[in-house]
mmCIF file of C-alpha atoms in Angstrom:
data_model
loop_
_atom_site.group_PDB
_atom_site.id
_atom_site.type_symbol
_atom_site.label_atom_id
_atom_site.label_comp_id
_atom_site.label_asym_id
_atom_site.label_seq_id
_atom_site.Cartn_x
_atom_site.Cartn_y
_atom_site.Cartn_z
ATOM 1 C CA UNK A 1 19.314 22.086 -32.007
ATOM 2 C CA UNK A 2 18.123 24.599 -29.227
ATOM 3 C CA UNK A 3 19.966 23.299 -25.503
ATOM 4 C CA UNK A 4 17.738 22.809 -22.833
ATOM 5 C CA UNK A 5 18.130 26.430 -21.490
ATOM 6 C CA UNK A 6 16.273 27.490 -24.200
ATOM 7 C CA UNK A 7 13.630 25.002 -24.760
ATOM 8 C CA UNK A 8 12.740 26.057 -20.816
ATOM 9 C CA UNK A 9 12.563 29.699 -21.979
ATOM 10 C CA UNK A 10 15.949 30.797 -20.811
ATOM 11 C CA UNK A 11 18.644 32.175 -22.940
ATOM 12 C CA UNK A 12 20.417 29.838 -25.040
ATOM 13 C CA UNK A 13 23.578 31.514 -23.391
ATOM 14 C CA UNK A 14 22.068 31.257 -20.229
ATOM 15 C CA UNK A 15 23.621 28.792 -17.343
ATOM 16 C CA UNK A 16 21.515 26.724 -15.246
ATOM 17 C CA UNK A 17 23.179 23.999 -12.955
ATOM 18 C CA UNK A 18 21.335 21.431 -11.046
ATOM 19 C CA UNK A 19 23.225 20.469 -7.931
ATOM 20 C CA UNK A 20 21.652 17.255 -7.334
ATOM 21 C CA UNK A 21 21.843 15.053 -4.178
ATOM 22 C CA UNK A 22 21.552 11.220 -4.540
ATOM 23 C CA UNK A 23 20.541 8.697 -1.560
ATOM 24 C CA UNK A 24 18.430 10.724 0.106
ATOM 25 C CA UNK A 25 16.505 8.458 2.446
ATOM 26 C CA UNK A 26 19.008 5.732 2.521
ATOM 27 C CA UNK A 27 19.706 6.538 6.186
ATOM 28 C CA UNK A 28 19.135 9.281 8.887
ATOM 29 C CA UNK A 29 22.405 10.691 8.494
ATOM 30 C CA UNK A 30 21.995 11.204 4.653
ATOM 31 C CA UNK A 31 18.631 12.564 5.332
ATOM 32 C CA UNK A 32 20.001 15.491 7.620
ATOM 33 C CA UNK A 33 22.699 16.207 5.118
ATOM 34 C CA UNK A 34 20.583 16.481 1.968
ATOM 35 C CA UNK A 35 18.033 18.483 4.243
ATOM 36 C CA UNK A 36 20.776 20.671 5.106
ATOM 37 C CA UNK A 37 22.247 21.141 1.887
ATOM 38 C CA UNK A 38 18.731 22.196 0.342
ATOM 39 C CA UNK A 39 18.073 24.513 3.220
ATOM 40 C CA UNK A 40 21.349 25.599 3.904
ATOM 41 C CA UNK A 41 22.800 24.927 0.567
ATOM 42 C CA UNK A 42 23.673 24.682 -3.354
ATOM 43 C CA UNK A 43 21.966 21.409 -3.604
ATOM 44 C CA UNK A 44 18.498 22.177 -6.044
ATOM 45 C CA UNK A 45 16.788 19.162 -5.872
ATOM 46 C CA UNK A 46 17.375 15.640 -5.092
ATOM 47 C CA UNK A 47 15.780 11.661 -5.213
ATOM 48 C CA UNK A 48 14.779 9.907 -2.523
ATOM 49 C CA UNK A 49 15.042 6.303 -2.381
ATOM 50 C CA UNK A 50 12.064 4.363 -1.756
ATOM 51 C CA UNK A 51 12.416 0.729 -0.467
ATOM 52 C CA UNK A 52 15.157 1.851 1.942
ATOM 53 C CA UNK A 53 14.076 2.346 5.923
ATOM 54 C CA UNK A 54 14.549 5.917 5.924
ATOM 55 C CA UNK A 55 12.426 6.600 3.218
ATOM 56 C CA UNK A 56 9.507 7.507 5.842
ATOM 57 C CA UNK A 57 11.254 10.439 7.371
ATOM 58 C CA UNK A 58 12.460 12.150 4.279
ATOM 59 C CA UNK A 59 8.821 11.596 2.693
ATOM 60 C CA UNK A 60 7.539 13.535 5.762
ATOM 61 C CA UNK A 61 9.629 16.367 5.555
ATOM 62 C CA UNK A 62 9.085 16.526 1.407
ATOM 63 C CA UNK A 63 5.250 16.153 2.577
ATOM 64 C CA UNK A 64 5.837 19.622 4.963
ATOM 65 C CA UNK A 65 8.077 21.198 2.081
ATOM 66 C CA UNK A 66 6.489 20.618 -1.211
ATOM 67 C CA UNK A 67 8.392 23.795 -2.845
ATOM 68 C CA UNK A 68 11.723 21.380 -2.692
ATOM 69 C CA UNK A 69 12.737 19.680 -5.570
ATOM 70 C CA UNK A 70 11.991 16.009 -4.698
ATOM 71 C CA UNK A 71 11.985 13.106 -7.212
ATOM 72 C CA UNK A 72 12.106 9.482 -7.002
ATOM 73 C CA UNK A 73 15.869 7.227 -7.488
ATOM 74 C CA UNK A 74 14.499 3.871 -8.443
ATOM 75 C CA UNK A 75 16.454 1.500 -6.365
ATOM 76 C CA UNK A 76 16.730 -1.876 -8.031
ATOM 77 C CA UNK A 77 19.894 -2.337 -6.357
ATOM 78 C CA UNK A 78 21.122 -2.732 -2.066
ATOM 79 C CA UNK A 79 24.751 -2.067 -2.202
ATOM 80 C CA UNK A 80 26.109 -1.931 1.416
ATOM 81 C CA UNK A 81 27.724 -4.607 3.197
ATOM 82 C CA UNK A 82 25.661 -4.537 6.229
ATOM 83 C CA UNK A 83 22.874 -2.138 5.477
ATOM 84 C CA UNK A 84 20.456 -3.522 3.359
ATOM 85 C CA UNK A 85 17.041 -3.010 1.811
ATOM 86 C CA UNK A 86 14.619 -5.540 0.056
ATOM 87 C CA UNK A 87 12.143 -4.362 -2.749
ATOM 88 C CA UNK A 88 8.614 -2.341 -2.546
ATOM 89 C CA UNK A 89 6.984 -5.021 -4.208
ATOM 90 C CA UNK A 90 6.725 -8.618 -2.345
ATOM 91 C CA UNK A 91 9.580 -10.534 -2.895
ATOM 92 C CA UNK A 92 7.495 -13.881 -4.811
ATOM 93 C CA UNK A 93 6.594 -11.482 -7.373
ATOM 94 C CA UNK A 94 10.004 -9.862 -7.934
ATOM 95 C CA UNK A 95 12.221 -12.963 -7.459
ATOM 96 C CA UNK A 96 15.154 -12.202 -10.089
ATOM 97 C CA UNK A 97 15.100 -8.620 -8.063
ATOM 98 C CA UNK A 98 16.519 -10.313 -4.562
ATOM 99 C CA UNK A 99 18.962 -12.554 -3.423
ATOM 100 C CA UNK A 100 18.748 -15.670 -1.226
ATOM 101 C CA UNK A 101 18.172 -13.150 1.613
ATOM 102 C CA UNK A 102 15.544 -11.260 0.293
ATOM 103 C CA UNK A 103 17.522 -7.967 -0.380
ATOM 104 C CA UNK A 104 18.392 -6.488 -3.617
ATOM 105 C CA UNK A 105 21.470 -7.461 -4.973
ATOM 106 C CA UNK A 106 24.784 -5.620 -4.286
ATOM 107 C CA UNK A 107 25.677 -4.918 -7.938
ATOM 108 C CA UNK A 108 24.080 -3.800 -11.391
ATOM 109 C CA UNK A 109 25.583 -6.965 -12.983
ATOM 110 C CA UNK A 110 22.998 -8.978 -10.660
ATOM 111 C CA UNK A 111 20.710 -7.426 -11.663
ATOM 112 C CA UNK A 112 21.208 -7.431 -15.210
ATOM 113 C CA UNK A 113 21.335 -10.973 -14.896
ATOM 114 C CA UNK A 114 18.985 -11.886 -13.150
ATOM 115 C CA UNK A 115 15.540 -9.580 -13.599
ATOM 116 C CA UNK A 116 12.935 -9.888 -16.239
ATOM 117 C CA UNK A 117 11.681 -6.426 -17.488
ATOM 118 C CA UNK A 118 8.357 -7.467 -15.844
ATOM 119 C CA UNK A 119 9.973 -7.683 -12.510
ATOM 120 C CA UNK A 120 11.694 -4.276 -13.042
ATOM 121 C CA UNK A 121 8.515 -2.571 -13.877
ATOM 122 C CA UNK A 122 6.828 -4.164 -10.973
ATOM 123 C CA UNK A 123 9.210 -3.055 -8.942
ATOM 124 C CA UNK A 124 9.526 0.512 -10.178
ATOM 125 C CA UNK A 125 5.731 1.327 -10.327
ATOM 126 C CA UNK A 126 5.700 -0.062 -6.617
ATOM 127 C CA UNK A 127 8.389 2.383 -5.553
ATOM 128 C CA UNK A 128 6.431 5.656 -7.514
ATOM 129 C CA UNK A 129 2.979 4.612 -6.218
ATOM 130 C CA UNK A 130 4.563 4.530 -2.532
ATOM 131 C CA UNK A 131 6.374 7.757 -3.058
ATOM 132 C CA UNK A 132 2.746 9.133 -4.294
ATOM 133 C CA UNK A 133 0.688 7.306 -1.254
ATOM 134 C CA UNK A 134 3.240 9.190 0.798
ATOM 135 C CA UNK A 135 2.640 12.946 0.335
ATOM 136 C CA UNK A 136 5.352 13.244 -2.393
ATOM 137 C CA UNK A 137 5.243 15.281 -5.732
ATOM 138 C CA UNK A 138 7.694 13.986 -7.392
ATOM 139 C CA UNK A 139 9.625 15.945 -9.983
ATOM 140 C CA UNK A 140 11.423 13.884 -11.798
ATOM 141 C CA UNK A 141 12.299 9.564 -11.242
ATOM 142 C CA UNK A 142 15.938 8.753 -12.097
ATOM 143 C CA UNK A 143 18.139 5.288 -11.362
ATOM 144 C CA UNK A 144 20.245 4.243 -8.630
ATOM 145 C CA UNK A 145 23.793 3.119 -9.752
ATOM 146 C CA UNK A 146 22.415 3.387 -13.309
ATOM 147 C CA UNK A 147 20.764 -0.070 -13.296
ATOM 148 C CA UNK A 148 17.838 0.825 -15.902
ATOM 149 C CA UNK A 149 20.457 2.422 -18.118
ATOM 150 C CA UNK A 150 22.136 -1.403 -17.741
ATOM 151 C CA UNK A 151 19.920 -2.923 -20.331
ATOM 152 C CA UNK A 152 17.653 -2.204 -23.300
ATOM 153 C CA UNK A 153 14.589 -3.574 -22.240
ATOM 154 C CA UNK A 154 14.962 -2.233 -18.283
ATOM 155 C CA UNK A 155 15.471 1.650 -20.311
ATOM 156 C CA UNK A 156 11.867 1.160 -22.213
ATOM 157 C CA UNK A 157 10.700 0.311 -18.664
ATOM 158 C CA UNK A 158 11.899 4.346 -17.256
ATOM 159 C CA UNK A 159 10.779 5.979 -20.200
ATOM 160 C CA UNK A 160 7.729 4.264 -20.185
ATOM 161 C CA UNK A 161 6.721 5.018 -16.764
ATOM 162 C CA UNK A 162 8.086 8.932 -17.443
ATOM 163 C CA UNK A 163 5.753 8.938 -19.906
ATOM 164 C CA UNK A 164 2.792 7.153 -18.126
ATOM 165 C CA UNK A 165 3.321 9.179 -14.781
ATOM 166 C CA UNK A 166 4.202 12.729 -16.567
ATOM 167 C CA UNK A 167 7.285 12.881 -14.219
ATOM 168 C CA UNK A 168 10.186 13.732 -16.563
ATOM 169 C CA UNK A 169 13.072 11.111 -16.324
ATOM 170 C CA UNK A 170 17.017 12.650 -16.076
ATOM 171 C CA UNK A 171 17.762 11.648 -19.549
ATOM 172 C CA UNK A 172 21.803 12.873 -20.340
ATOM 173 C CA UNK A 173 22.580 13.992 -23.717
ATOM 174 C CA UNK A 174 25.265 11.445 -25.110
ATOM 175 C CA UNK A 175 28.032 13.480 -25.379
ATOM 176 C CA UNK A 176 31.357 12.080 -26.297
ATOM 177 C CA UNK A 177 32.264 12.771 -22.814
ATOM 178 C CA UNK A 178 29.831 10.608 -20.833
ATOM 179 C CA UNK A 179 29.918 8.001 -23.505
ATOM 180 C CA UNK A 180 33.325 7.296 -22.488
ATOM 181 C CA UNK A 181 32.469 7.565 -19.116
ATOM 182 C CA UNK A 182 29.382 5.794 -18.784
ATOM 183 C CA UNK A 183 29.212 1.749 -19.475
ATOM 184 C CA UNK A 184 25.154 2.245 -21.483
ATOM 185 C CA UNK A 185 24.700 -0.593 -24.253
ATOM 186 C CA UNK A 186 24.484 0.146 -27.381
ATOM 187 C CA UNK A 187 20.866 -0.568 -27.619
ATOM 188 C CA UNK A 188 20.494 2.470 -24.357
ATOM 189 C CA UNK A 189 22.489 4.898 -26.635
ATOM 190 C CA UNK A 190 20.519 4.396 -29.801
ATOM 191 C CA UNK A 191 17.522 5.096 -27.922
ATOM 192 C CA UNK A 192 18.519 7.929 -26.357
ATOM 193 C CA UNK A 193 19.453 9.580 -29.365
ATOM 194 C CA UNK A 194 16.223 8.378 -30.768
ATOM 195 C CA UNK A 195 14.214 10.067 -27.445
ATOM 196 C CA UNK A 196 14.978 13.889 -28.507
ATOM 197 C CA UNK A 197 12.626 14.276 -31.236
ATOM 198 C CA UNK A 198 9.483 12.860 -29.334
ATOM 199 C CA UNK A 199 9.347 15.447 -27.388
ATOM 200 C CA UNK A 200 11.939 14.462 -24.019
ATOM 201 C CA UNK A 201 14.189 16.883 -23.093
ATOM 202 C CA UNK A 202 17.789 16.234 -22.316
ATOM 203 C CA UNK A 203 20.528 17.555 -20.072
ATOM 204 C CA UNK A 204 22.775 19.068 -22.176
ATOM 205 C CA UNK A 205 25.596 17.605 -19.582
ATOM 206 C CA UNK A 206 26.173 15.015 -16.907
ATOM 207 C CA UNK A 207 28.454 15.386 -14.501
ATOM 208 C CA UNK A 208 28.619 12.330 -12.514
ATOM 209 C CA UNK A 209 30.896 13.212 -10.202
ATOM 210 C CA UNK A 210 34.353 15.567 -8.355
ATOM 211 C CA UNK A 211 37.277 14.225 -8.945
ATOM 212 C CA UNK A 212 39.583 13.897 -6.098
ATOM 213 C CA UNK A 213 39.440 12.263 -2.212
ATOM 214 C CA UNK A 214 40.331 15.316 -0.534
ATOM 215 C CA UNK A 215 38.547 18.525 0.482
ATOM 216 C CA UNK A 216 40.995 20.075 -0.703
ATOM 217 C CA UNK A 217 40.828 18.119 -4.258
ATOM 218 C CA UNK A 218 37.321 18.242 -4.403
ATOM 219 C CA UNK A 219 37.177 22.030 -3.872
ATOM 220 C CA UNK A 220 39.620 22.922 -6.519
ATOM 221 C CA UNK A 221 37.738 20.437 -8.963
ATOM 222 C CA UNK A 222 33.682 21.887 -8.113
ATOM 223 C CA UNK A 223 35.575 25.560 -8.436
ATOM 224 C CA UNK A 224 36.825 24.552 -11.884
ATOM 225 C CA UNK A 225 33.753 23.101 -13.051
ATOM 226 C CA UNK A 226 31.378 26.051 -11.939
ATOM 227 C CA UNK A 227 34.285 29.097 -13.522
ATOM 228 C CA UNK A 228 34.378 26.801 -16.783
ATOM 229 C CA UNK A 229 30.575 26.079 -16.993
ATOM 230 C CA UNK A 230 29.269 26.135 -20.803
ATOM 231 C CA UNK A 231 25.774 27.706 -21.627
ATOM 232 C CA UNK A 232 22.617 25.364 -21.264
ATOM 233 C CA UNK A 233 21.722 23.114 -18.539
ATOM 234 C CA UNK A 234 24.418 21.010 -16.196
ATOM 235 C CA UNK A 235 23.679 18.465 -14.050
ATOM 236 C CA UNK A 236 25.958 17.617 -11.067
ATOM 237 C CA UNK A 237 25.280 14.532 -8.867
ATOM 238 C CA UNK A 238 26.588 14.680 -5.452
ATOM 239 C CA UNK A 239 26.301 12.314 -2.744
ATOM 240 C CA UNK A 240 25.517 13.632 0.751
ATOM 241 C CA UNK A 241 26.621 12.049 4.601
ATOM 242 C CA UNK A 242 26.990 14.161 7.716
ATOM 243 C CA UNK A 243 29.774 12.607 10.270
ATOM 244 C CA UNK A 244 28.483 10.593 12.616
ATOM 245 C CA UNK A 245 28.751 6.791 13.923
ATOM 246 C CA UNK A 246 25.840 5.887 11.122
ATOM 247 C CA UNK A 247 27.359 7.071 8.296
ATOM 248 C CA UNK A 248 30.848 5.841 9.459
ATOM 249 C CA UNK A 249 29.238 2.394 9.670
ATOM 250 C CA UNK A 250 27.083 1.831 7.048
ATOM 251 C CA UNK A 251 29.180 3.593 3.634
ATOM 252 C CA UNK A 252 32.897 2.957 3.039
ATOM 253 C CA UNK A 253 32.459 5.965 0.933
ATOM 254 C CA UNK A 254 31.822 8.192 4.324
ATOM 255 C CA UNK A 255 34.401 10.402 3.750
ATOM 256 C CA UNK A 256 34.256 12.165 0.214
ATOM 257 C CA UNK A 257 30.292 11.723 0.934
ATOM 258 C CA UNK A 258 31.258 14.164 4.263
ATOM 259 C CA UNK A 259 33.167 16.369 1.963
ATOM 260 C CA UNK A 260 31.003 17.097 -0.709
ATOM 261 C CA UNK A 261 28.214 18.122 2.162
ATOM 262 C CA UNK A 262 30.842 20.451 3.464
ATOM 263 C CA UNK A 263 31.176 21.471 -0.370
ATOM 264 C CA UNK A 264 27.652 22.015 -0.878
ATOM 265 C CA UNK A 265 27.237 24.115 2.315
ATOM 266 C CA UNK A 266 30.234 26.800 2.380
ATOM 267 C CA UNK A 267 30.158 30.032 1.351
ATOM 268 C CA UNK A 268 32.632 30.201 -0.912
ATOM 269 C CA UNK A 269 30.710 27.744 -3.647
ATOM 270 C CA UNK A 270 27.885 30.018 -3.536
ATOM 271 C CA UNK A 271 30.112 33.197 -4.083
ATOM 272 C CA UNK A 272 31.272 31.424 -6.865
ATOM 273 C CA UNK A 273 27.988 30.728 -8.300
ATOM 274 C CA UNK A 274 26.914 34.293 -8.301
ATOM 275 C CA UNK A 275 30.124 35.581 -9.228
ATOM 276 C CA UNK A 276 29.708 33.371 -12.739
ATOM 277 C CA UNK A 277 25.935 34.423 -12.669
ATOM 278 C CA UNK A 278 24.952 30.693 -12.506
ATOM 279 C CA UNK A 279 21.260 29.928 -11.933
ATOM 280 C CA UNK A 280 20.241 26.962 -9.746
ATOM 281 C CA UNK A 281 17.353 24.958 -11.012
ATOM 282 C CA UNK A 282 15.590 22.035 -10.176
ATOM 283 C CA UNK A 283 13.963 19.754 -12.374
ATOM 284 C CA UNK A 284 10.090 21.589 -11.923
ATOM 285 C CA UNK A 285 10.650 23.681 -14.848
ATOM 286 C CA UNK A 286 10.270 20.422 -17.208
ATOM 287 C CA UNK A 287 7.516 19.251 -15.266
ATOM 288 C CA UNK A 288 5.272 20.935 -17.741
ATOM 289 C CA UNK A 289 7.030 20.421 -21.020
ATOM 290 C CA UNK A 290 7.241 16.769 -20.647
ATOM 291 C CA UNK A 291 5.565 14.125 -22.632
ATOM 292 C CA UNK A 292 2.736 12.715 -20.801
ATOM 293 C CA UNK A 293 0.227 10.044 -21.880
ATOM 294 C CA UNK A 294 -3.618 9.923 -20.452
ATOM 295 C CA UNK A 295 -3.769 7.694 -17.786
ATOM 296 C CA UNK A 296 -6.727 4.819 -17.422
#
């Protein structure tokens, strides 16, 4: 079967990376970063996330920028100890969504637990149609900490709304690799492999993330990964902080979320991407090839 370079109109030995940033919109400082790394950068596109207080500034500056890859990471989840975010939707209509604050549970496994598919659609088309209301094209929707990936019946939710919407959904192929990796139901994995021949396209890998806690470890494993990159289209996932007193406060996971901006922005990554004759992509190119249903 053709890889995803191909389908797109590349050459099949062609290879195209997405550098993607998570969390943007979580906080100020990860809003500077991502901005930084796009502008500045290797990072081709990122998701914001909607219900958190943030969300308003990067919407403006996707609003002023509309060439930037922007999509939408559907937050069903509020994972910080101190910092947290309630739903889009009002809470009495999304109760299994929040806890006996009115926030979004800290983990998946809440979640899972805990939300109808109703509420999870409710909550998701909330978060698009305030991305939309906002200014923002979005160019693709994918899931915060995986949680629609958690069950069955939350994964017909995201392709359904892909499909409704015409925004194409990061779908990974399930390699051997991520299977191991990644904790998807059985149910998820069937599907997936089910998804390909009605017309969704797939990455043909997932990174999810560096390996190391150092600068130093993270360096040597992104210069690895880009000098042993395969033909088709890879997906990296980064996640993006700038140092400062926020940052420090609100994520325990400051530090390698420090390095991988200082990753993303020096020179040396982008020599290296040239060097290997690497094309950056966002997700707009699939914008037109995905499956889209008329809406009402």
């Amino acid at each position: 079967m053709p890889n995803l370079s191909a389908k797109l109109g590349f050459g099949p030995q062609e290879r195209l990376l997405i550098v993607h940033a998570d969390d943007a919109g979580m906080c100020h400082s990860a809003n500077a970063a991502t901005i930084r790394a796009m502008t500045e950068g290797v990072v081709s596109s990122t998701s914001v996330m909607v219900p958190c207080p943030w969300f308003p500034e990067f919407a403006a500056w996707a609003r002023d920028n509309p060439q930037m890859d922007v999509g939408i990471h559907l937050t069903l989840t509020s994972e910080w100890q101190h910092y947290r975010w309630g739903p889009v939707a009002p809470g009495d209509k999304v109760p299994g969504l929040v806890d006996d604050e009115g926030f979004l549970w800290h983990r998946v496994e809440d979640v899972a637990t805990r939300a109808t598919p109703d509420e999870v659609e409710r909550e998701c088309r909330a978060q698009i149609e305030r991305a939309l209301e906002s200014g923002i094209r979005p160019t693709h929707i994918d899931s915060h900490m995986g949680t629609l990936f958690a069950r069955p019946d939350y994964f017909a939710v995201y392709i359904r709304l892909s499909r409704e919407y015409g925004i194409p959904a990061m779908l990974p192929r399930p390699t051997p690799d991520l299977l191991e990796r990644a904790d998807a139901p059985a149910g998820v994995i069937d599907r997936l492999a089910a998804l390909e021949s009605e017309g969704f396209l797939f990455l043909d890998r997932l990174v999810l993330s560096l390996a190391g806690d150092t600068l130093e470890q993270r360096r040597e494993s992104l210069h690895r990964m880009l000098r042993s990159l395969e033909p088709g289209v890879t997906q990296l996932i980064v996640h993006l902080l700038q140092d400062d007193p926020e940052a420090r406060h609100i994520a325990g996971s400051w530090r390698t979320r420090v390095v991988e901006l200082e990753l993303c922005i020096e020179p040396e990554t982008r020599r290296i991407i040239e060097e290997e004759g690497i094309r950056l992509i966002g997700y707009r190119p699939l914008v037109e090839r995905w499956p889209k249903e008329a809406r009402a």
